[in-house]
Short mmCIF file of C-alpha atoms in Angstrom, two decimals:
data_model
loop_
_atom_site.label_atom_id
_atom_site.label_comp_id
_atom_site.label_asym_id
_atom_site.label_seq_id
_atom_site.Cartn_x
_atom_site.Cartn_y
_atom_site.Cartn_z
CA MET A 1 35.46 -121.61 6.41
CA ASN A 2 37.26 -119.01 4.54
CA ALA A 3 34.64 -118.16 2.30
CA ALA A 4 32.40 -114.85 2.58
CA ARG A 5 28.98 -115.04 4.41
CA PRO A 6 26.03 -115.94 1.59
CA ALA A 7 23.63 -113.51 0.64
CA THR A 8 20.19 -113.61 -0.28
CA ALA A 9 19.26 -112.43 -3.80
CA PRO A 10 17.24 -109.20 -2.81
CA ALA A 11 20.36 -108.42 -0.23
CA LEU A 12 23.02 -109.51 -3.13
CA SER A 13 21.06 -106.74 -5.55
CA GLY A 14 21.37 -104.29 -2.77
CA VAL A 15 25.06 -104.93 -2.21
CA GLN A 16 25.66 -104.70 -6.35
CA ALA A 17 23.70 -101.56 -6.38
CA GLY A 18 25.63 -99.84 -3.60
CA LEU A 19 29.06 -100.95 -5.17
CA LEU A 20 27.98 -99.54 -8.74
CA ALA A 21 27.28 -96.29 -6.97
CA ALA A 22 30.71 -96.53 -5.08
CA MET A 23 32.53 -97.00 -8.28
CA ALA A 24 31.04 -93.85 -9.67
CA VAL A 25 32.14 -91.70 -6.86
CA TRP A 26 35.37 -93.39 -6.85
CA GLY A 27 36.07 -92.64 -10.53
CA LEU A 28 35.20 -89.04 -10.09
CA ASN A 29 37.39 -89.03 -6.62
CA VAL A 30 40.37 -89.53 -9.39
CA SER A 31 39.66 -86.23 -11.00
CA ALA A 32 38.94 -84.43 -7.70
CA VAL A 33 42.36 -85.60 -6.01
CA LYS A 34 44.11 -84.69 -9.11
CA ALA A 35 42.59 -80.99 -8.97
CA LEU A 36 43.71 -81.01 -5.46
CA THR A 37 47.42 -81.74 -5.93
CA GLN A 38 47.41 -78.33 -7.12
CA TYR A 39 46.90 -77.04 -3.96
CA PHE A 40 48.55 -79.41 -1.44
CA ALA A 41 51.55 -81.67 -1.36
CA PRO A 42 50.79 -85.24 -1.38
CA MET A 43 51.45 -86.00 2.57
CA PRO A 44 49.05 -83.21 3.75
CA LEU A 45 46.57 -83.79 1.16
CA ALA A 46 46.19 -87.76 2.26
CA THR A 47 46.15 -86.62 5.79
CA VAL A 48 43.62 -84.08 5.53
CA ARG A 49 41.46 -86.18 3.45
CA MET A 50 41.89 -88.96 5.99
CA VAL A 51 41.18 -87.08 8.98
CA THR A 52 38.04 -85.80 7.53
CA ALA A 53 36.97 -89.50 6.79
CA CYS A 54 38.00 -90.45 10.30
CA ALA A 55 35.61 -87.78 11.75
CA VAL A 56 32.64 -89.05 9.33
CA LEU A 57 33.20 -92.56 10.12
CA THR A 58 33.11 -91.95 14.23
CA ALA A 59 29.75 -89.96 13.78
CA ILE A 60 28.17 -93.04 12.00
CA LEU A 61 29.97 -95.31 14.42
CA LEU A 62 28.40 -93.34 17.27
CA TRP A 63 24.90 -93.13 15.46
CA ARG A 64 24.79 -97.07 14.89
CA ARG A 65 25.92 -97.46 18.28
CA CYS A 66 28.59 -99.89 17.19
CA ARG A 67 31.75 -100.66 19.14
CA LEU A 68 34.77 -102.94 18.34
CA PRO A 69 34.65 -105.93 20.19
CA PRO A 70 37.83 -107.36 22.15
CA LEU A 71 40.36 -108.60 19.56
CA ASP A 72 43.26 -111.33 20.45
CA ARG A 73 46.47 -110.64 19.12
CA ARG A 74 46.10 -112.17 15.58
CA GLN A 75 43.09 -109.67 14.94
CA ARG A 76 45.10 -106.60 16.24
CA LEU A 77 48.05 -107.45 13.95
CA GLY A 78 45.59 -108.03 11.08
CA LEU A 79 44.06 -104.43 11.91
CA LEU A 80 47.29 -102.65 11.75
CA ALA A 81 48.22 -104.46 8.73
CA CYS A 82 45.16 -103.16 6.91
CA ALA A 83 45.76 -99.58 8.36
CA VAL A 84 49.09 -99.82 6.98
CA LEU A 85 48.42 -101.12 3.56
CA MET A 86 44.70 -99.56 2.85
CA VAL A 87 45.36 -96.30 4.43
CA TYR A 88 48.74 -94.96 5.15
CA ALA A 89 50.79 -96.64 2.22
CA ASN A 90 47.80 -96.60 -0.25
CA GLN A 91 46.70 -92.84 0.27
CA ILE A 92 50.60 -91.49 -0.07
CA LEU A 93 51.01 -93.76 -3.07
CA PHE A 94 47.65 -92.60 -4.80
CA ALA A 95 48.55 -88.92 -3.81
CA GLU A 96 52.13 -89.21 -5.15
CA GLY A 97 51.15 -90.96 -8.31
CA LEU A 98 48.52 -88.59 -9.39
CA GLN A 99 50.69 -85.47 -8.96
CA ARG A 100 53.18 -86.90 -11.52
CA SER A 101 50.59 -88.62 -13.72
CA THR A 102 47.27 -87.76 -15.02
CA ALA A 103 43.58 -88.62 -13.96
CA THR A 104 43.16 -90.61 -17.10
CA ASN A 105 46.04 -92.92 -16.41
CA GLY A 106 44.99 -93.14 -12.70
CA ALA A 107 41.61 -94.37 -13.62
CA MET A 108 43.16 -97.12 -16.02
CA ILE A 109 45.81 -98.35 -13.63
CA MET A 110 42.82 -98.94 -11.22
CA ALA A 111 41.45 -101.26 -13.53
CA LEU A 112 44.21 -103.64 -12.53
CA SER A 113 42.28 -103.95 -8.91
CA PRO A 114 40.20 -106.93 -9.60
CA LEU A 115 43.18 -108.88 -11.43
CA VAL A 116 45.20 -108.02 -8.50
CA SER A 117 42.69 -108.73 -5.59
CA ALA A 118 41.42 -112.02 -7.26
CA LEU A 119 45.29 -113.31 -7.72
CA LEU A 120 45.98 -112.22 -3.90
CA ALA A 121 42.80 -113.89 -2.61
CA ALA A 122 43.94 -117.24 -4.39
CA MET A 123 47.26 -117.01 -2.76
CA ALA A 124 45.81 -116.33 0.42
CA PHE A 125 42.95 -118.87 0.48
CA ARG A 126 45.32 -121.24 -1.34
CA GLU A 127 43.20 -121.60 -4.63
CA ARG A 128 45.35 -122.93 -7.43
CA LEU A 129 46.57 -120.44 -10.21
CA THR A 130 45.45 -121.44 -13.24
CA PRO A 131 47.04 -120.96 -16.68
CA GLN A 132 43.80 -118.73 -17.43
CA ARG A 133 44.70 -116.37 -14.57
CA ILE A 134 48.45 -116.32 -15.24
CA ALA A 135 47.54 -115.19 -18.85
CA GLY A 136 45.14 -112.81 -17.65
CA MET A 137 47.83 -111.21 -15.24
CA ALA A 138 50.53 -111.03 -18.14
CA ILE A 139 47.95 -109.25 -20.45
CA GLY A 140 46.47 -106.90 -17.77
CA PHE A 141 50.27 -105.71 -16.76
CA GLY A 142 51.32 -105.61 -20.44
CA GLY A 143 48.63 -103.22 -20.86
CA VAL A 144 49.72 -101.09 -17.98
CA ALA A 145 53.37 -101.37 -19.28
CA ALA A 146 52.05 -100.06 -22.67
CA VAL A 147 50.71 -96.79 -21.11
CA VAL A 148 53.89 -96.32 -18.59
CA LEU A 149 56.63 -96.93 -21.00
CA SER A 150 54.82 -94.56 -23.90
CA HIS A 151 56.14 -91.29 -22.41
CA PRO A 152 58.30 -89.60 -24.74
CA GLY A 153 62.11 -89.35 -22.93
CA ALA A 154 63.26 -91.70 -20.53
CA ARG A 155 61.88 -95.08 -19.92
CA LEU A 156 61.30 -93.94 -16.49
CA SER A 157 60.14 -90.33 -16.97
CA THR A 158 58.51 -88.38 -14.43
CA ALA A 159 54.84 -89.55 -15.62
CA GLY A 160 56.01 -93.04 -15.86
CA LEU A 161 57.15 -92.87 -12.13
CA GLY A 162 53.92 -91.75 -11.38
CA ASP A 163 52.03 -94.62 -13.12
CA LEU A 164 54.42 -97.13 -11.10
CA LEU A 165 53.41 -95.62 -7.74
CA LEU A 166 49.60 -95.74 -8.90
CA VAL A 167 50.07 -99.55 -9.33
CA ALA A 168 51.72 -100.11 -6.24
CA GLY A 169 48.77 -98.47 -4.52
CA VAL A 170 46.46 -100.72 -6.21
CA VAL A 171 48.53 -103.62 -4.89
CA SER A 172 48.60 -102.05 -1.39
CA PHE A 173 44.72 -101.94 -1.36
CA ALA A 174 43.86 -105.25 -2.80
CA ALA A 175 46.46 -106.81 -0.57
CA GLY A 176 44.63 -105.03 2.68
CA GLY A 177 41.30 -106.25 1.28
CA VAL A 178 42.37 -109.51 1.67
CA VAL A 179 42.96 -109.24 5.26
CA VAL A 180 39.60 -107.43 5.40
CA GLN A 181 37.95 -110.71 4.24
CA ARG A 182 39.29 -112.55 6.90
CA LEU A 183 38.66 -110.22 9.68
CA ALA A 184 35.03 -109.48 8.65
CA ARG A 185 34.08 -113.08 8.97
CA HIS A 186 34.06 -112.46 12.50
CA ILE A 187 33.75 -108.79 13.45
CA ASN A 188 30.81 -106.29 11.88
CA PRO A 189 32.54 -104.26 8.93
CA LEU A 190 31.79 -100.95 10.22
CA PRO A 191 33.75 -101.11 13.56
CA VAL A 192 36.74 -102.70 11.46
CA SER A 193 36.75 -99.86 8.63
CA TRP A 194 36.63 -97.11 11.86
CA ALA A 195 39.55 -98.85 13.41
CA ILE A 196 41.45 -99.15 9.98
CA TYR A 197 41.06 -95.58 9.27
CA MET A 198 41.69 -94.25 12.82
CA ALA A 199 44.99 -96.12 12.80
CA GLY A 200 46.01 -95.38 9.33
CA THR A 201 45.20 -91.62 9.86
CA LEU A 202 47.25 -91.71 12.92
CA LEU A 203 50.30 -92.71 10.82
CA LEU A 204 49.71 -90.18 8.17
CA VAL A 205 49.30 -87.48 11.12
CA LEU A 206 52.80 -88.46 12.63
CA HIS A 207 54.30 -88.72 9.14
CA THR A 208 53.51 -85.35 8.40
CA LEU A 209 54.52 -83.61 11.47
CA TRP A 210 57.60 -85.61 11.33
CA ALA A 211 58.09 -84.31 7.58
CA GLY A 212 57.72 -80.44 8.77
CA ALA A 213 55.34 -77.55 8.71
CA PRO A 214 56.82 -76.04 5.33
CA GLY A 215 55.79 -79.23 3.40
CA ALA A 216 52.37 -79.02 4.96
CA MET A 217 51.48 -75.65 3.90
CA PRO A 218 49.22 -75.17 0.92
CA ARG A 219 50.89 -74.37 -2.42
CA GLN A 220 48.36 -71.67 -3.27
CA PRO A 221 45.30 -69.99 -1.49
CA VAL A 222 42.82 -72.60 -0.94
CA GLY A 223 39.33 -71.28 -1.72
CA ALA A 224 35.78 -72.72 -0.73
CA TRP A 225 35.95 -75.12 -4.11
CA ALA A 226 39.11 -76.86 -3.02
CA TRP A 227 37.77 -77.51 0.47
CA ALA A 228 34.39 -78.74 -1.25
CA LEU A 229 36.57 -81.28 -3.00
CA VAL A 230 38.44 -82.30 0.17
CA LEU A 231 34.93 -82.77 1.65
CA PHE A 232 33.90 -84.92 -1.15
CA SER A 233 36.80 -86.78 -1.03
CA GLY A 234 36.74 -87.69 2.67
CA VAL A 235 33.36 -87.76 3.10
CA PHE A 236 31.84 -89.69 0.30
CA ALA A 237 34.92 -91.08 -1.76
CA THR A 238 36.82 -92.36 1.65
CA ALA A 239 34.54 -92.84 4.64
CA VAL A 240 30.73 -93.82 2.73
CA CYS A 241 32.55 -95.73 0.00
CA ASN A 242 34.93 -97.78 1.96
CA LEU A 243 32.10 -98.76 4.37
CA VAL A 244 30.41 -100.15 1.45
CA TRP A 245 33.46 -102.00 0.16
CA ASN A 246 34.36 -103.73 3.43
CA GLY A 247 30.62 -104.38 3.77
CA ALA A 248 30.66 -105.99 0.26
CA ILE A 249 33.89 -107.82 1.13
CA ALA A 250 32.13 -109.52 4.23
CA ARG A 251 29.18 -110.60 2.16
CA ILE A 252 30.25 -111.55 -1.01
CA GLY A 253 34.11 -111.97 -1.03
CA VAL A 254 37.11 -109.77 -1.86
CA ALA A 255 37.40 -111.36 -5.36
CA ARG A 256 33.54 -110.95 -6.24
CA THR A 257 33.49 -107.61 -4.97
CA ALA A 258 36.56 -106.55 -6.75
CA VAL A 259 35.05 -107.43 -10.32
CA PHE A 260 32.90 -104.13 -10.03
CA LEU A 261 36.38 -101.96 -9.79
CA TYR A 262 35.79 -102.79 -13.88
CA TRP A 263 33.61 -99.47 -13.52
CA VAL A 264 36.00 -97.02 -12.07
CA PRO A 265 38.34 -96.57 -15.45
CA VAL A 266 35.13 -96.17 -17.40
CA PHE A 267 33.72 -93.46 -14.89
CA GLY A 268 37.25 -92.07 -14.13
CA VAL A 269 38.41 -91.72 -17.66
CA LEU A 270 34.92 -90.07 -18.56
CA PHE A 271 34.91 -87.49 -15.37
CA ALA A 272 38.96 -86.85 -16.31
CA ALA A 273 37.86 -85.77 -20.06
CA LEU A 274 34.84 -83.64 -18.97
CA LEU A 275 36.28 -82.05 -16.21
CA LEU A 276 39.84 -81.70 -16.57
CA GLY A 277 39.98 -82.05 -20.38
CA GLU A 278 42.61 -84.73 -20.57
CA THR A 279 42.66 -85.94 -24.02
CA LEU A 280 43.42 -90.31 -24.88
CA THR A 281 46.14 -91.63 -27.02
CA PRO A 282 46.32 -94.76 -28.94
CA TRP A 283 48.38 -95.99 -26.18
CA HIS A 284 45.70 -95.44 -23.81
CA ALA A 285 43.19 -97.15 -25.98
CA LEU A 286 45.60 -100.15 -26.32
CA GLY A 287 46.25 -100.17 -22.67
CA PHE A 288 42.94 -100.06 -21.86
CA ALA A 289 41.61 -102.86 -23.85
CA ALA A 290 44.66 -105.14 -22.56
CA VAL A 291 43.87 -104.23 -19.01
CA MET A 292 40.16 -104.87 -19.12
CA GLY A 293 40.74 -108.34 -21.20
CA GLY A 294 43.30 -109.28 -19.15
CA THR A 295 41.40 -108.28 -15.98
CA TRP A 296 38.39 -110.42 -17.48
CA LEU A 297 40.26 -113.54 -18.23
CA GLY A 298 41.98 -113.63 -15.03
CA THR A 299 39.03 -112.99 -12.61
CA ARG A 300 36.26 -114.89 -14.52
CA ARG A 301 35.69 -118.69 -13.38
CA PRO A 302 36.78 -121.25 -15.44
CA ALA A 303 33.67 -123.47 -17.26
#
C-alpha cells in the first residue's frame, strides 16, 4: 500500500532521463544562487525565486486544466508540512548557507540527499535499518564533517556554519519528500506541487514583510544578468525541476528517485569551478569520496 505506482520500462526510461536533466539544472542552480547572494539578502532572494516559481506553476496548472481535489484533514496537514519543509525552511537554509559557504561545498553537501531520503523513507514506511545503511550514514556524514571542520580558525567558523545550514536544508527537503510520496499516491503531483509552493511562498512573503523593508532592499544595483539568474532559478530550477522531482516520486518512490541526486555534486562542482572559479582542496576530495561512498552503501539494496 505504501509503495509508489509501478512504471513500465519506456515510462521508467522517460522518468530517468527527466531526472538526469533536472539534476544538471540543480547543479547549475547552486552556482546561480551563490552568485545572487551578492545582490540579495537570503530572505528576499528566497522569496523572489519562489514567487517566480509559483507564477510558472500556476500557468502550467491552468494550461493543463488541473485542480486540487477536495482534501481531508490529514491531507491538508500533509500539504502544510511539505510547504514548511520543502519550501519555507529549505529555501531559507539554502540561501543562508550559500551566503556563508561556497557553491562547491553546497553541491557536495547535496550529495547527502539520497542517503537522508532513504533513511527517512525507511523510518516512515517501517523498513528495518540494516547495519549496511547505518554504516553508510556514518561514512557519509563523516565526509561532510571532514569538509565542515576543515576551515581554519574556530571549529564553527562562518563557513562551517554555512555548511551546517546546508545540511539542515538537505534534511528538511528529504523529510518533505517522504510526505509527498504519501500524498502523491492519491493526488496528481502537479496540483500537489502547486499547493505546496503556494503555501510555502506565502510563508516566505509574510516572513519577508515582517522582517522589514530595509533587509529586503538589493545590496547593489540589480542588472539584467542578475534578473536572468532569478528567472532561471525560479522557472527552471524550482518550478519545472520540482514538477519532475515530485512526479518521479509518485512513479518510482522517494528512495529510488533520490539516488539520482548523486549527479548534483558532479554537475555542481563542475559548474562552480567553470563559472565561479572556485578551487578544490584535499579535504574536498576526501569528503566527496566519503559522501559518495557512504551514500552508495546506504541506499543500495542488500544482496
